[in-house]
Amino acid sequence: MTALNEKSSRWIRRFHAADDAAVRLVCLPHAGGSATAYFPFSRAAAAAGLDADVIAVQYPGRQDRRGERCFEALDAMAEVITDDLGQWFDRPVALFGHSMGATLGYEVARRLQARGARPLGLFASACPAPSVPRTEYVHQFDDDGLIAALKEISGTDSAVFGDDELLRMVLPAVRGDYTAVETYRHESGRELDCPIHVLLGADDPVVDRAEAGAWRAHTTSDCAVEVLDGGHFYLNARLDGVLTTVAARLRDWREEALAPVTPEHEWPRGE
């Protein structure tokens, strides 16, 4: 099911290879999510002829990486992901992050930009802007409280909720991710030069429109906010509409991009 072709990575999963695509779209999952959360997105993109090679990030502590320790600091995870993306910069790259993945995508984009590898743009889905103060403490709940919080936003597949043993198995990864995102604090500094497109479910219980609109402070380029029907996990139900938006924005961003792609052998490493 997963094709990595000549590339090998602990962090990246590639479900529907598009070797001739003009753009590579890096997708980052929500807290507790895995790379397979983007399998329907990748499949639909391939079927629709989206001119993008969709790849998904696999966080440690789940599925084939279940034996690895979860990251509990979002900045540390962003550093490692940025390092790993070097081999995938043989074409322009854009980022798509949902919920925690949007904040993580923002921090990865900042690091890419600092290394001279400016992304085409960032899709920030179902997530408050990084500068919005966080007061959540879900990661401190006991297991029952954590499960109740997940059910409230429908953040885990319903089949998992029906299997108590399976649910208990994924809780360490969920808790680790919630620790990372809830203890994250935005550090001021150079903001993104690339555009941001914010996507929000109209009935999202976690993110309101003001928090979504605050993403405008995090780029010197364009920032648009698009509201779709649905809740925090509107993405699966509105996949066709999301793909239409992604295709249009990627086309616009490619046309606006002026900087050449950094060749893989010249990938700029951090300090």
Short mmCIF file of C-alpha atoms in Angstrom, two decimals:
data_model
loop_
_atom_site.label_atom_id
_atom_site.label_comp_id
_atom_site.label_asym_id
_atom_site.label_seq_id
_atom_site.Cartn_x
_atom_site.Cartn_y
_atom_site.Cartn_z
CA MET A 1 0.00 0.00 0.00
CA THR A 2 2.81 2.41 0.83
CA ALA A 3 5.29 3.26 -1.90
CA LEU A 4 8.51 4.96 -0.94
CA ASN A 5 10.24 4.26 -4.24
CA GLU A 6 13.92 5.10 -3.94
CA LYS A 7 13.45 7.22 -0.81
CA SER A 8 13.47 5.80 2.71
CA SER A 9 12.18 7.66 5.75
CA ARG A 10 10.93 6.84 9.22
CA TRP A 11 8.75 9.95 9.09
CA ILE A 12 7.14 9.91 5.64
CA ARG A 13 4.48 7.61 4.16
CA ARG A 14 3.55 7.82 0.47
CA PHE A 15 0.34 6.00 -0.40
CA HIS A 16 -0.23 7.04 -4.03
CA ALA A 17 3.03 8.04 -5.70
CA ALA A 18 2.83 10.85 -8.24
CA ASP A 19 6.38 11.05 -9.54
CA ASP A 20 5.60 13.57 -12.27
CA ALA A 21 3.59 15.99 -10.10
CA ALA A 22 4.68 19.61 -10.06
CA VAL A 23 4.34 19.99 -6.29
CA ARG A 24 4.89 17.84 -3.22
CA LEU A 25 2.23 18.27 -0.51
CA VAL A 26 3.36 17.29 2.98
CA CYS A 27 0.41 16.40 5.24
CA LEU A 28 0.68 16.47 9.03
CA PRO A 29 -1.95 14.65 11.16
CA HIS A 30 -3.92 15.79 14.19
CA ALA A 31 -3.05 14.89 17.78
CA GLY A 32 -3.36 11.14 18.21
CA GLY A 33 -3.55 10.71 14.44
CA SER A 34 -1.32 8.72 12.12
CA ALA A 35 -0.23 9.04 8.50
CA THR A 36 -3.16 6.85 7.42
CA ALA A 37 -5.53 9.65 8.44
CA TYR A 38 -4.54 11.13 5.07
CA PHE A 39 -5.04 7.93 3.06
CA PRO A 40 -8.53 9.03 1.86
CA PHE A 41 -7.13 12.47 1.01
CA SER A 42 -4.23 10.93 -0.95
CA ARG A 43 -6.53 8.49 -2.77
CA ALA A 44 -9.01 11.23 -3.70
CA ALA A 45 -6.19 13.51 -4.85
CA ALA A 46 -4.84 10.78 -7.13
CA ALA A 47 -8.30 10.03 -8.52
CA ALA A 48 -8.97 13.74 -9.16
CA GLY A 49 -5.66 14.21 -10.94
CA LEU A 50 -4.37 16.73 -8.41
CA ASP A 51 -0.96 17.87 -9.67
CA ALA A 52 0.68 17.09 -6.33
CA ASP A 53 2.57 14.19 -4.82
CA VAL A 54 0.82 13.74 -1.47
CA ILE A 55 2.98 12.42 1.36
CA ALA A 56 1.99 12.07 5.02
CA VAL A 57 4.03 12.36 8.20
CA GLN A 58 4.04 9.38 10.55
CA TYR A 59 4.62 10.44 14.15
CA PRO A 60 6.34 7.97 16.52
CA GLY A 61 4.32 5.97 19.03
CA ARG A 62 1.68 4.60 16.63
CA GLN A 63 1.16 1.91 13.99
CA ASP A 64 4.51 0.80 12.54
CA ARG A 65 6.30 3.19 14.95
CA ARG A 66 4.38 2.10 18.05
CA GLY A 67 7.54 0.94 19.79
CA GLU A 68 9.12 4.40 19.59
CA ARG A 69 8.81 7.03 22.28
CA CYS A 70 6.42 9.88 21.49
CA PHE A 71 7.64 13.44 21.31
CA GLU A 72 6.23 15.63 24.05
CA ALA A 73 7.66 18.90 22.68
CA LEU A 74 6.30 20.24 19.43
CA ASP A 75 9.41 22.30 18.63
CA ALA A 76 11.65 19.23 18.95
CA MET A 77 9.39 17.26 16.63
CA ALA A 78 9.43 20.12 14.10
CA GLU A 79 13.23 20.06 14.05
CA VAL A 80 13.42 16.35 13.25
CA ILE A 81 10.71 16.52 10.59
CA THR A 82 12.45 19.47 8.93
CA ASP A 83 15.70 17.50 8.76
CA ASP A 84 13.92 14.51 7.25
CA LEU A 85 12.18 16.56 4.55
CA GLY A 86 15.48 17.39 2.86
CA GLN A 87 15.31 14.39 0.54
CA TRP A 88 11.81 15.35 -0.59
CA PHE A 89 12.77 18.82 -1.82
CA ASP A 90 13.38 17.77 -5.42
CA ARG A 91 10.33 19.91 -6.32
CA PRO A 92 8.37 22.77 -4.69
CA VAL A 93 6.82 21.80 -1.36
CA ALA A 94 3.60 22.94 0.34
CA LEU A 95 2.34 21.90 3.77
CA PHE A 96 -1.11 20.81 4.95
CA GLY A 97 -1.70 20.38 8.68
CA HIS A 98 -4.89 19.51 10.53
CA SER A 99 -5.39 20.62 14.16
CA MET A 100 -2.05 19.96 15.93
CA GLY A 101 -0.61 19.27 12.49
CA ALA A 102 -1.27 22.88 11.47
CA THR A 103 0.82 24.27 14.33
CA LEU A 104 3.49 21.69 13.62
CA GLY A 105 3.37 22.58 9.92
CA TYR A 106 3.84 26.25 10.79
CA GLU A 107 6.94 25.47 12.86
CA VAL A 108 8.33 23.23 10.11
CA ALA A 109 7.68 25.99 7.58
CA ARG A 110 9.57 28.50 9.76
CA ARG A 111 12.55 26.16 9.91
CA LEU A 112 12.48 25.46 6.19
CA GLN A 113 12.41 29.18 5.51
CA ALA A 114 15.35 29.78 7.87
CA ARG A 115 17.33 27.19 5.87
CA GLY A 116 16.59 28.91 2.59
CA ALA A 117 13.93 26.42 1.46
CA ARG A 118 10.78 28.56 1.45
CA PRO A 119 7.59 26.50 1.13
CA LEU A 120 5.02 27.42 -1.49
CA GLY A 121 2.41 27.85 1.24
CA LEU A 122 0.73 26.41 4.32
CA PHE A 123 -2.80 25.03 4.66
CA ALA A 124 -3.79 25.46 8.34
CA SER A 125 -6.85 23.34 9.07
CA ALA A 126 -9.02 23.37 12.22
CA CYS A 127 -6.43 25.07 14.40
CA PRO A 128 -6.11 28.36 16.30
CA ALA A 129 -3.24 30.59 15.23
CA PRO A 130 0.06 29.77 16.98
CA SER A 131 -0.02 33.05 18.92
CA VAL A 132 -3.47 32.36 20.43
CA PRO A 133 -2.97 31.60 24.16
CA ARG A 134 -3.64 27.98 25.11
CA THR A 135 -5.33 27.02 28.33
CA GLU A 136 -6.07 23.32 27.64
CA TYR A 137 -4.97 20.63 30.09
CA VAL A 138 -6.34 17.51 28.43
CA HIS A 139 -2.92 15.84 28.63
CA GLN A 140 -3.20 15.92 32.43
CA PHE A 141 -6.53 14.04 32.50
CA ASP A 142 -6.69 10.41 33.57
CA ASP A 143 -7.43 7.83 30.86
CA ASP A 144 -11.19 8.11 31.22
CA GLY A 145 -11.04 11.89 31.01
CA LEU A 146 -8.80 11.71 27.94
CA ILE A 147 -11.21 9.32 26.24
CA ALA A 148 -14.14 11.60 27.05
CA ALA A 149 -12.30 14.56 25.50
CA LEU A 150 -11.62 12.57 22.34
CA LYS A 151 -15.25 11.56 22.03
CA GLU A 152 -16.33 15.18 22.42
CA ILE A 153 -14.52 16.20 19.25
CA SER A 154 -14.77 12.78 17.53
CA GLY A 155 -11.01 12.74 17.18
CA THR A 156 -10.67 8.97 16.96
CA ASP A 157 -12.36 6.55 14.58
CA SER A 158 -15.62 5.18 15.99
CA ALA A 159 -14.32 1.63 15.57
CA VAL A 160 -11.56 2.44 18.04
CA PHE A 161 -14.09 3.71 20.59
CA GLY A 162 -15.88 0.36 20.37
CA ASP A 163 -12.74 -1.60 21.22
CA ASP A 164 -11.56 -0.76 24.73
CA GLU A 165 -8.31 -2.72 24.40
CA LEU A 166 -7.39 -0.98 21.16
CA LEU A 167 -8.35 2.39 22.59
CA ARG A 168 -6.10 1.89 25.63
CA MET A 169 -3.24 1.00 23.28
CA VAL A 170 -3.40 4.31 21.44
CA LEU A 171 -3.77 6.49 24.55
CA PRO A 172 -0.01 6.93 25.15
CA ALA A 173 0.38 8.44 21.67
CA VAL A 174 -2.69 10.62 22.18
CA ARG A 175 -1.40 11.85 25.54
CA GLY A 176 2.05 12.53 24.13
CA ASP A 177 0.63 14.59 21.26
CA TYR A 178 -1.68 16.53 23.55
CA THR A 179 1.27 17.26 25.84
CA ALA A 180 3.24 18.59 22.86
CA VAL A 181 0.51 20.86 21.54
CA GLU A 182 -0.85 22.07 24.90
CA THR A 183 2.58 23.01 26.24
CA TYR A 184 3.59 24.71 22.98
CA ARG A 185 4.20 28.44 23.24
CA HIS A 186 4.74 30.60 20.19
CA GLU A 187 8.12 32.34 20.12
CA SER A 188 8.18 35.68 18.37
CA GLY A 189 10.56 36.13 15.50
CA ARG A 190 10.51 36.13 11.73
CA GLU A 191 7.13 35.03 10.46
CA LEU A 192 6.44 33.18 7.23
CA ASP A 193 7.00 34.76 3.83
CA CYS A 194 4.69 32.25 2.17
CA PRO A 195 0.88 32.47 1.99
CA ILE A 196 -1.41 30.71 4.48
CA HIS A 197 -4.84 29.31 3.67
CA VAL A 198 -6.90 28.63 6.80
CA LEU A 199 -9.70 26.05 6.73
CA LEU A 200 -12.30 25.87 9.50
CA GLY A 201 -15.43 23.84 10.20
CA ALA A 202 -18.40 26.13 10.87
CA ASP A 203 -19.39 24.09 13.93
CA ASP A 204 -15.90 23.38 15.26
CA PRO A 205 -16.14 23.20 19.08
CA VAL A 206 -12.39 23.74 19.47
CA VAL A 207 -11.60 26.69 17.16
CA ASP A 208 -13.64 29.86 16.61
CA ARG A 209 -13.41 32.26 13.69
CA ALA A 210 -11.43 34.88 15.57
CA GLU A 211 -8.78 32.30 16.51
CA ALA A 212 -8.65 31.12 12.89
CA GLY A 213 -8.41 34.69 11.63
CA ALA A 214 -5.43 35.34 13.90
CA TRP A 215 -3.29 33.32 11.47
CA ARG A 216 -3.03 36.55 9.45
CA ALA A 217 -0.39 37.77 11.90
CA HIS A 218 1.88 34.85 11.01
CA THR A 219 2.73 35.68 7.41
CA THR A 220 3.95 38.69 5.49
CA SER A 221 2.18 37.22 2.45
CA ASP A 222 -1.51 36.59 1.82
CA CYS A 223 -3.76 34.84 4.33
CA ALA A 224 -7.30 33.67 3.55
CA VAL A 225 -9.83 32.03 5.87
CA GLU A 226 -12.34 29.57 4.41
CA VAL A 227 -15.25 28.20 6.47
CA LEU A 228 -16.81 24.88 5.53
CA ASP A 229 -19.78 22.96 6.88
CA GLY A 230 -18.90 20.55 9.67
CA GLY A 231 -17.14 20.27 12.99
CA HIS A 232 -13.54 19.80 14.01
CA PHE A 233 -13.15 16.85 11.66
CA TYR A 234 -15.03 18.37 8.73
CA LEU A 235 -12.21 17.20 6.44
CA ASN A 236 -13.45 13.69 5.68
CA ALA A 237 -17.02 14.78 4.91
CA ARG A 238 -15.93 17.75 2.76
CA LEU A 239 -13.04 16.12 0.95
CA ASP A 240 -14.13 17.12 -2.57
CA GLY A 241 -14.45 20.77 -1.59
CA VAL A 242 -11.12 20.72 0.22
CA LEU A 243 -9.38 19.20 -2.80
CA THR A 244 -10.86 21.90 -5.04
CA THR A 245 -9.46 24.56 -2.72
CA VAL A 246 -6.07 22.85 -2.47
CA ALA A 247 -5.78 22.50 -6.25
CA ALA A 248 -6.62 26.18 -6.82
CA ARG A 249 -4.26 27.45 -4.14
CA LEU A 250 -1.36 25.24 -5.26
CA ARG A 251 -1.80 26.52 -8.81
CA ASP A 252 -1.78 30.12 -7.60
CA TRP A 253 1.19 29.56 -5.31
CA ARG A 254 3.25 27.89 -8.04
CA GLU A 255 2.65 30.84 -10.33
CA GLU A 256 3.70 33.30 -7.62
CA ALA A 257 6.79 31.39 -6.56
CA LEU A 258 10.01 33.07 -7.65
CA ALA A 259 12.70 31.33 -5.64
CA PRO A 260 14.36 28.24 -7.21
CA VAL A 261 14.03 24.88 -5.52
CA THR A 262 17.01 23.92 -3.36
CA PRO A 263 18.61 20.80 -4.88
CA GLU A 264 18.81 17.80 -2.57
CA HIS A 265 22.62 17.72 -2.55
CA GLU A 266 22.67 21.36 -1.44
CA TRP A 267 20.05 20.94 1.31
CA PRO A 268 20.89 23.64 3.92
CA ARG A 269 21.31 22.12 7.37
CA GLY A 270 20.58 24.01 10.56
CA GLU A 271 23.20 25.22 12.96
#
